[in-house]
């Protein structure tokens, strides 16, 4: 029996499965700062293996993972290239400026993808007036472009240009498994086009805490040191790494259910007159409710009446589907909403 979790706000709200709770209770522990927590070591090894990289480091969050990887790949004053709506640029508290003293240079993407011609244009040749460019960041799935899965060939195009310019490429793969499942490819097909990847265990994969950064051994060891600097050196962290291992072993394939449910939700909301802002590709449905005369408060309150949590701002919102929401929940939500309208 899946524990119900009628909450559209994000896939971060997912709670651990019974198997994860057992794994937490029974986890073999050590002190991870000394490198001897066997459960953390296993999570890091497994993550690197699945994503096709040499090594991994378990971090507290996606934000911390992106920060550690970026700090490991750049030097103070460097320019880094990001997509304009990317999470790193917009939603990580300006960490790249504060901690890395980095200059962001942004590109407006095509559904989250930086077109080769735009990327080439923004990569300036050496000049005494310019900061040095050292890193390109890509996000897959791209959250604020609508949960868009970038294809292997889109990833490759950014990778090839980065390598032509001798730049590293960091992938914010918070939801990289949503991308691989939606595209029907092995995740390595996508991650081969990144030097480092941060992916989240605590989103659609439903583990309670944490992300992993994977990449070349020397870079991961640098990232590990930055994790310590940022206060992320954890001790008996096997307690939270154990559900991460269960997540990787049991929760990837089921992401397709979330994608199907997001599509069902989007089709139903469209029938009810809401405007769908992006075609649904993964587990996110973006809508505009102002077209039926509702405010953000109306939308949130009507969801509450039906037993759902939602968030909304201005004229639009993002609804996330995840573990704890099943097909019949979406169907009864849509029926309830129809009556309220
Ligand atoms: C694309 C993307 N990257 C990174 C993060 C940051 O993850 P966390 O909330 O664990 O810091 C998020 C969080 O929603 C995200 O959507």
GROMACS .gro file of C-alpha atoms and ligand atoms in nm:
model
  357
    1UNK     CA    1   0.000   0.000   0.000
    2UNK     CA    2   0.144   0.336  -0.103
    3UNK     CA    3   0.114   0.604   0.166
    4UNK     CA    4  -0.100   0.885   0.016
    5UNK     CA    5   0.065   1.220  -0.027
    6UNK     CA    6  -0.180   1.455  -0.198
    7UNK     CA    7   0.059   1.741  -0.244
    8UNK     CA    8   0.123   1.909  -0.578
    9UNK     CA    9   0.382   2.158  -0.451
   10UNK     CA   10   0.689   1.958  -0.548
   11UNK     CA   11   0.835   1.610  -0.579
   12UNK     CA   12   1.055   1.704  -0.281
   13UNK     CA   13   0.756   1.632  -0.054
   14UNK     CA   14   0.784   1.257  -0.115
   15UNK     CA   15   0.823   1.043   0.194
   16UNK     CA   16   1.041   0.732   0.227
   17UNK     CA   17   0.893   0.396   0.131
   18UNK     CA   18   0.858   0.120   0.396
   19UNK     CA   19   1.169  -0.047   0.249
   20UNK     CA   20   1.363   0.278   0.291
   21UNK     CA   21   1.252   0.307   0.654
   22UNK     CA   22   1.374  -0.049   0.719
   23UNK     CA   23   1.702   0.028   0.548
   24UNK     CA   24   1.749   0.337   0.769
   25UNK     CA   25   1.688   0.133   1.082
   26UNK     CA   26   1.925  -0.142   0.981
   27UNK     CA   27   2.199   0.066   0.817
   28UNK     CA   28   2.557  -0.026   0.899
   29UNK     CA   29   2.725   0.293   1.018
   30UNK     CA   30   3.065   0.454   1.059
   31UNK     CA   31   3.196   0.812   1.054
   32UNK     CA   32   3.173   0.945   0.701
   33UNK     CA   33   3.415   1.234   0.759
   34UNK     CA   34   3.676   0.964   0.826
   35UNK     CA   35   3.547   0.785   0.515
   36UNK     CA   36   3.446   0.470   0.700
   37UNK     CA   37   3.067   0.471   0.686
   38UNK     CA   38   3.008   0.162   0.469
   39UNK     CA   39   2.656   0.263   0.372
   40UNK     CA   40   2.762   0.606   0.247
   41UNK     CA   41   3.054   0.447   0.063
   42UNK     CA   42   2.817   0.203  -0.105
   43UNK     CA   43   2.577   0.480  -0.208
   44UNK     CA   44   2.865   0.678  -0.359
   45UNK     CA   45   3.000   0.373  -0.542
   46UNK     CA   46   2.658   0.273  -0.675
   47UNK     CA   47   2.580   0.627  -0.789
   48UNK     CA   48   2.908   0.653  -0.980
   49UNK     CA   49   2.848   0.314  -1.140
   50UNK     CA   50   2.493   0.395  -1.252
   51UNK     CA   51   2.592   0.732  -1.395
   52UNK     CA   52   2.911   0.599  -1.555
   53UNK     CA   53   3.165   0.806  -1.359
   54UNK     CA   54   3.471   0.726  -1.146
   55UNK     CA   55   3.356   0.845  -0.805
   56UNK     CA   56   3.079   1.007  -0.606
   57UNK     CA   57   3.024   1.215  -0.293
   58UNK     CA   58   2.702   1.220  -0.091
   59UNK     CA   59   2.585   1.575  -0.012
   60UNK     CA   60   2.299   1.718   0.188
   61UNK     CA   61   2.101   1.873  -0.100
   62UNK     CA   62   2.095   1.957  -0.467
   63UNK     CA   63   2.201   2.312  -0.390
   64UNK     CA   64   2.501   2.192  -0.190
   65UNK     CA   65   2.591   1.942  -0.463
   66UNK     CA   66   2.585   2.205  -0.735
   67UNK     CA   67   2.792   2.440  -0.518
   68UNK     CA   68   3.057   2.176  -0.438
   69UNK     CA   69   3.090   2.070  -0.802
   70UNK     CA   70   3.106   2.426  -0.932
   71UNK     CA   71   3.363   2.529  -0.671
   72UNK     CA   72   3.571   2.223  -0.759
   73UNK     CA   73   3.571   2.314  -1.129
   74UNK     CA   74   3.633   2.690  -1.118
   75UNK     CA   75   3.861   2.958  -0.977
   76UNK     CA   76   3.768   3.292  -0.824
   77UNK     CA   77   3.667   3.545  -1.090
   78UNK     CA   78   3.592   3.293  -1.366
   79UNK     CA   79   3.296   3.332  -1.596
   80UNK     CA   80   3.050   3.045  -1.609
   81UNK     CA   81   2.779   2.990  -1.867
   82UNK     CA   82   2.426   2.899  -1.760
   83UNK     CA   83   2.080   2.887  -1.909
   84UNK     CA   84   1.879   3.196  -1.806
   85UNK     CA   85   1.602   3.006  -1.625
   86UNK     CA   86   1.832   2.749  -1.466
   87UNK     CA   87   1.792   2.659  -1.100
   88UNK     CA   88   2.159   2.731  -1.026
   89UNK     CA   89   2.130   3.085  -1.160
   90UNK     CA   90   1.790   3.169  -1.014
   91UNK     CA   91   1.720   2.958  -0.708
   92UNK     CA   92   2.042   2.881  -0.525
   93UNK     CA   93   2.069   3.199  -0.322
   94UNK     CA   94   2.338   3.348  -0.547
   95UNK     CA   95   2.583   3.094  -0.409
   96UNK     CA   96   2.799   3.098  -0.718
   97UNK     CA   97   2.862   3.471  -0.669
   98UNK     CA   98   2.900   3.456  -0.290
   99UNK     CA   99   3.104   3.138  -0.253
  100UNK     CA  100   3.274   3.109  -0.590
  101UNK     CA  101   3.307   3.479  -0.676
  102UNK     CA  102   3.202   3.371  -1.023
  103UNK     CA  103   3.063   3.579  -1.308
  104UNK     CA  104   2.749   3.421  -1.453
  105UNK     CA  105   2.685   3.469  -1.823
  106UNK     CA  106   2.341   3.348  -1.921
  107UNK     CA  107   2.183   3.227  -2.241
  108UNK     CA  108   1.809   3.216  -2.307
  109UNK     CA  109   1.746   2.855  -2.398
  110UNK     CA  110   1.505   2.690  -2.636
  111UNK     CA  111   1.290   2.493  -2.390
  112UNK     CA  112   1.585   2.486  -2.153
  113UNK     CA  113   1.841   2.385  -2.415
  114UNK     CA  114   2.123   2.624  -2.501
  115UNK     CA  115   2.132   2.631  -2.880
  116UNK     CA  116   2.480   2.566  -3.024
  117UNK     CA  117   2.489   2.901  -3.208
  118UNK     CA  118   2.400   3.088  -2.887
  119UNK     CA  119   2.653   2.897  -2.682
  120UNK     CA  120   2.925   2.963  -2.940
  121UNK     CA  121   2.837   3.332  -2.947
  122UNK     CA  122   2.873   3.366  -2.573
  123UNK     CA  123   3.209   3.190  -2.552
  124UNK     CA  124   3.444   3.478  -2.609
  125UNK     CA  125   3.805   3.432  -2.719
  126UNK     CA  126   4.083   3.521  -2.478
  127UNK     CA  127   4.108   3.894  -2.426
  128UNK     CA  128   4.281   4.091  -2.153
  129UNK     CA  129   3.948   4.262  -2.073
  130UNK     CA  130   3.743   3.948  -2.022
  131UNK     CA  131   3.715   3.711  -1.730
  132UNK     CA  132   3.835   3.357  -1.805
  133UNK     CA  133   3.552   3.121  -1.888
  134UNK     CA  134   3.588   2.783  -1.722
  135UNK     CA  135   3.252   2.609  -1.699
  136UNK     CA  136   2.926   2.543  -1.880
  137UNK     CA  137   2.625   2.433  -1.671
  138UNK     CA  138   2.332   2.238  -1.815
  139UNK     CA  139   2.007   2.139  -1.640
  140UNK     CA  140   1.825   1.815  -1.724
  141UNK     CA  141   1.531   1.785  -1.680
  142UNK     CA  142   1.493   2.158  -1.709
  143UNK     CA  143   1.256   2.253  -1.429
  144UNK     CA  144   1.128   2.599  -1.515
  145UNK     CA  145   1.111   2.528  -1.888
  146UNK     CA  146   0.843   2.273  -1.796
  147UNK     CA  147   1.032   1.966  -1.677
  148UNK     CA  148   1.188   1.923  -2.020
  149UNK     CA  149   1.414   1.620  -2.074
  150UNK     CA  150   1.710   1.726  -2.289
  151UNK     CA  151   1.800   1.453  -2.535
  152UNK     CA  152   2.141   1.291  -2.570
  153UNK     CA  153   2.201   1.483  -2.892
  154UNK     CA  154   2.109   1.813  -2.726
  155UNK     CA  155   2.347   1.730  -2.442
  156UNK     CA  156   2.618   1.630  -2.690
  157UNK     CA  157   2.590   1.956  -2.878
  158UNK     CA  158   2.666   2.154  -2.559
  159UNK     CA  159   2.940   1.907  -2.463
  160UNK     CA  160   3.115   1.922  -2.802
  161UNK     CA  161   3.131   2.301  -2.794
  162UNK     CA  162   3.251   2.302  -2.432
  163UNK     CA  163   3.530   2.060  -2.520
  164UNK     CA  164   3.628   2.256  -2.834
  165UNK     CA  165   3.688   2.544  -2.591
  166UNK     CA  166   3.853   2.323  -2.325
  167UNK     CA  167   3.576   2.391  -2.073
  168UNK     CA  168   3.425   2.163  -1.816
  169UNK     CA  169   3.054   2.086  -1.822
  170UNK     CA  170   2.853   2.044  -1.501
  171UNK     CA  171   2.509   1.888  -1.521
  172UNK     CA  172   2.245   1.987  -1.269
  173UNK     CA  173   2.071   1.654  -1.300
  174UNK     CA  174   1.843   1.701  -1.001
  175UNK     CA  175   1.587   1.500  -1.206
  176UNK     CA  176   1.817   1.320  -1.450
  177UNK     CA  177   1.631   0.992  -1.400
  178UNK     CA  178   1.303   1.159  -1.500
  179UNK     CA  179   1.486   1.254  -1.819
  180UNK     CA  180   1.625   0.906  -1.889
  181UNK     CA  181   1.290   0.739  -1.815
  182UNK     CA  182   1.094   0.988  -2.030
  183UNK     CA  183   1.338   0.947  -2.319
  184UNK     CA  184   1.361   0.570  -2.275
  185UNK     CA  185   1.743   0.570  -2.264
  186UNK     CA  186   2.001   0.448  -2.018
  187UNK     CA  187   2.097   0.742  -1.798
  188UNK     CA  188   2.462   0.702  -1.910
  189UNK     CA  189   2.356   0.806  -2.261
  190UNK     CA  190   2.290   1.149  -2.109
  191UNK     CA  191   2.558   1.166  -1.840
  192UNK     CA  192   2.841   1.076  -2.080
  193UNK     CA  193   2.813   1.439  -2.193
  194UNK     CA  194   2.900   1.589  -1.854
  195UNK     CA  195   3.217   1.601  -1.646
  196UNK     CA  196   3.028   1.623  -1.318
  197UNK     CA  197   2.666   1.554  -1.232
  198UNK     CA  198   2.461   1.641  -0.928
  199UNK     CA  199   2.146   1.430  -0.895
  200UNK     CA  200   1.883   1.434  -0.622
  201UNK     CA  201   1.770   1.134  -0.419
  202UNK     CA  202   1.506   1.335  -0.239
  203UNK     CA  203   1.285   1.435  -0.533
  204UNK     CA  204   1.103   1.182  -0.751
  205UNK     CA  205   1.322   0.901  -0.613
  206UNK     CA  206   1.154   0.965  -0.275
  207UNK     CA  207   1.448   0.931  -0.038
  208UNK     CA  208   1.417   1.169   0.256
  209UNK     CA  209   1.747   1.358   0.218
  210UNK     CA  210   2.037   1.415  -0.010
  211UNK     CA  211   2.201   1.429  -0.347
  212UNK     CA  212   2.516   1.279  -0.495
  213UNK     CA  213   2.784   1.449  -0.705
  214UNK     CA  214   2.963   1.215  -0.942
  215UNK     CA  215   3.256   1.273  -1.173
  216UNK     CA  216   3.632   1.213  -1.208
  217UNK     CA  217   3.799   1.100  -0.885
  218UNK     CA  218   4.019   1.408  -0.839
  219UNK     CA  219   3.728   1.650  -0.893
  220UNK     CA  220   3.503   1.454  -0.657
  221UNK     CA  221   3.774   1.467  -0.388
  222UNK     CA  222   3.790   1.846  -0.432
  223UNK     CA  223   3.410   1.861  -0.408
  224UNK     CA  224   3.429   1.652  -0.090
  225UNK     CA  225   3.661   1.910   0.063
  226UNK     CA  226   3.421   2.192  -0.034
  227UNK     CA  227   3.137   1.992   0.120
  228UNK     CA  228   3.334   1.995   0.448
  229UNK     CA  229   3.392   2.369   0.414
  230UNK     CA  230   3.020   2.425   0.365
  231UNK     CA  231   2.941   2.230   0.682
  232UNK     CA  232   2.820   1.922   0.498
  233UNK     CA  233   3.064   1.674   0.652
  234UNK     CA  234   2.822   1.431   0.814
  235UNK     CA  235   2.906   1.156   1.057
  236UNK     CA  236   2.677   0.847   1.081
  237UNK     CA  237   2.528   0.954   0.750
  238UNK     CA  238   2.458   0.593   0.656
  239UNK     CA  239   2.119   0.645   0.821
  240UNK     CA  240   2.023   0.879   0.537
  241UNK     CA  241   2.238   0.715   0.267
  242UNK     CA  242   2.060   0.380   0.316
  243UNK     CA  243   1.726   0.501   0.173
  244UNK     CA  244   1.923   0.654  -0.113
  245UNK     CA  245   2.049   0.308  -0.207
  246UNK     CA  246   1.691   0.175  -0.197
  247UNK     CA  247   1.585   0.473  -0.411
  248UNK     CA  248   1.841   0.388  -0.679
  249UNK     CA  249   1.748   0.020  -0.674
  250UNK     CA  250   1.369   0.046  -0.665
  251UNK     CA  251   1.237   0.390  -0.754
  252UNK     CA  252   1.372   0.478  -1.098
  253UNK     CA  253   1.145   0.280  -1.327
  254UNK     CA  254   0.826   0.388  -1.149
  255UNK     CA  255   0.892   0.751  -1.249
  256UNK     CA  256   0.700   0.674  -1.569
  257UNK     CA  257   0.382   0.652  -1.354
  258UNK     CA  258   0.442   1.010  -1.239
  259UNK     CA  259   0.486   1.118  -1.600
  260UNK     CA  260   0.161   0.945  -1.703
  261UNK     CA  261  -0.020   1.107  -1.411
  262UNK     CA  262   0.113   1.451  -1.501
  263UNK     CA  263  -0.019   1.403  -1.856
  264UNK     CA  264  -0.357   1.285  -1.726
  265UNK     CA  265  -0.371   1.591  -1.502
  266UNK     CA  266  -0.275   1.826  -1.782
  267UNK     CA  267  -0.533   1.681  -2.023
  268UNK     CA  268  -0.804   1.699  -1.754
  269UNK     CA  269  -0.718   2.056  -1.656
  270UNK     CA  270  -0.720   2.162  -2.020
  271UNK     CA  271  -1.070   2.015  -2.058
  272UNK     CA  272  -1.179   2.218  -1.756
  273UNK     CA  273  -1.061   2.537  -1.928
  274UNK     CA  274  -0.721   2.594  -1.767
  275UNK     CA  275  -0.438   2.704  -1.994
  276UNK     CA  276  -0.152   2.455  -2.015
  277UNK     CA  277   0.172   2.651  -2.031
  278UNK     CA  278   0.409   2.377  -2.148
  279UNK     CA  279   0.340   2.038  -2.301
  280UNK     CA  280   0.393   1.777  -2.029
  281UNK     CA  281   0.713   1.578  -2.076
  282UNK     CA  282   0.786   1.446  -1.729
  283UNK     CA  283   0.629   1.498  -1.385
  284UNK     CA  284   0.536   1.866  -1.407
  285UNK     CA  285   0.218   2.036  -1.524
  286UNK     CA  286   0.237   2.415  -1.553
  287UNK     CA  287  -0.099   2.594  -1.577
  288UNK     CA  288  -0.251   2.939  -1.589
  289UNK     CA  289  -0.572   2.954  -1.378
  290UNK     CA  290  -0.644   3.324  -1.443
  291UNK     CA  291  -0.810   3.223  -1.774
  292UNK     CA  292  -1.100   3.076  -1.574
  293UNK     CA  293  -1.110   3.384  -1.351
  294UNK     CA  294  -0.926   3.236  -1.051
  295UNK     CA  295  -0.659   3.404  -0.841
  296UNK     CA  296  -0.367   3.222  -0.680
  297UNK     CA  297  -0.563   3.216  -0.354
  298UNK     CA  298  -0.871   3.069  -0.527
  299UNK     CA  299  -0.657   2.794  -0.673
  300UNK     CA  300  -0.488   2.707  -0.344
  301UNK     CA  301  -0.815   2.719  -0.146
  302UNK     CA  302  -1.002   2.503  -0.397
  303UNK     CA  303  -0.722   2.246  -0.387
  304UNK     CA  304  -0.742   2.252  -0.007
  305UNK     CA  305  -1.116   2.185  -0.022
  306UNK     CA  306  -1.033   1.870  -0.218
  307UNK     CA  307  -0.766   1.765   0.032
  308UNK     CA  308  -0.464   1.871  -0.177
  309UNK     CA  309  -0.174   2.102  -0.104
  310UNK     CA  310  -0.071   2.332  -0.385
  311UNK     CA  311   0.124   2.651  -0.427
  312UNK     CA  312   0.055   2.933  -0.668
  313UNK     CA  313   0.177   3.284  -0.742
  314UNK     CA  314   0.050   3.544  -0.987
  315UNK     CA  315  -0.149   3.377  -1.262
  316UNK     CA  316   0.018   3.042  -1.276
  317UNK     CA  317   0.149   2.741  -1.093
  318UNK     CA  318   0.343   2.419  -1.128
  319UNK     CA  319   0.182   2.092  -1.021
  320UNK     CA  320   0.418   1.803  -0.955
  321UNK     CA  321   0.325   1.437  -0.958
  322UNK     CA  322   0.521   1.188  -0.751
  323UNK     CA  323   0.521   0.877  -0.534
  324UNK     CA  324   0.213   0.896  -0.308
  325UNK     CA  325  -0.012   1.021  -0.590
  326UNK     CA  326  -0.186   0.756  -0.799
  327UNK     CA  327  -0.399   0.760  -1.111
  328UNK     CA  328  -0.727   0.743  -0.917
  329UNK     CA  329  -0.618   1.039  -0.702
  330UNK     CA  330  -0.575   1.252  -1.014
  331UNK     CA  331  -0.912   1.133  -1.146
  332UNK     CA  332  -1.094   1.223  -0.825
  333UNK     CA  333  -0.909   1.557  -0.807
  334UNK     CA  334  -1.030   1.643  -1.157
  335UNK     CA  335  -1.387   1.536  -1.076
  336UNK     CA  336  -1.385   1.745  -0.759
  337UNK     CA  337  -1.243   2.046  -0.941
  338UNK     CA  338  -1.513   2.020  -1.209
  339UNK     CA  339  -1.783   2.044  -0.939
  340UNK     CA  340  -1.612   2.341  -0.776
  341UNK     CA  341  -1.591   2.526  -1.108
  342LIG     C1  342   1.677   2.165  -1.117
  342LIG     C2  343   1.707   2.174  -0.971
  342LIG     N1  344   1.834   2.177  -0.932
  342LIG     C3  345   1.867   2.183  -0.803
  342LIG     C4  346   1.770   2.186  -0.705
  342LIG     C5  347   1.812   2.201  -0.561
  342LIG     O1  348   1.783   2.092  -0.482
  342LIG     P1  349   1.766   2.107  -0.323
  342LIG     O2  350   1.630   2.161  -0.300
  342LIG     O3  351   1.785   1.968  -0.273
  342LIG     O4  352   1.872   2.200  -0.276
  342LIG     C6  353   1.635   2.184  -0.741
  342LIG     C7  354   1.532   2.186  -0.636
  342LIG     O5  355   1.414   2.187  -0.661
  342LIG     C8  356   1.602   2.179  -0.879
  342LIG     O6  357   1.475   2.177  -0.920
   0.00000   0.00000   0.00000
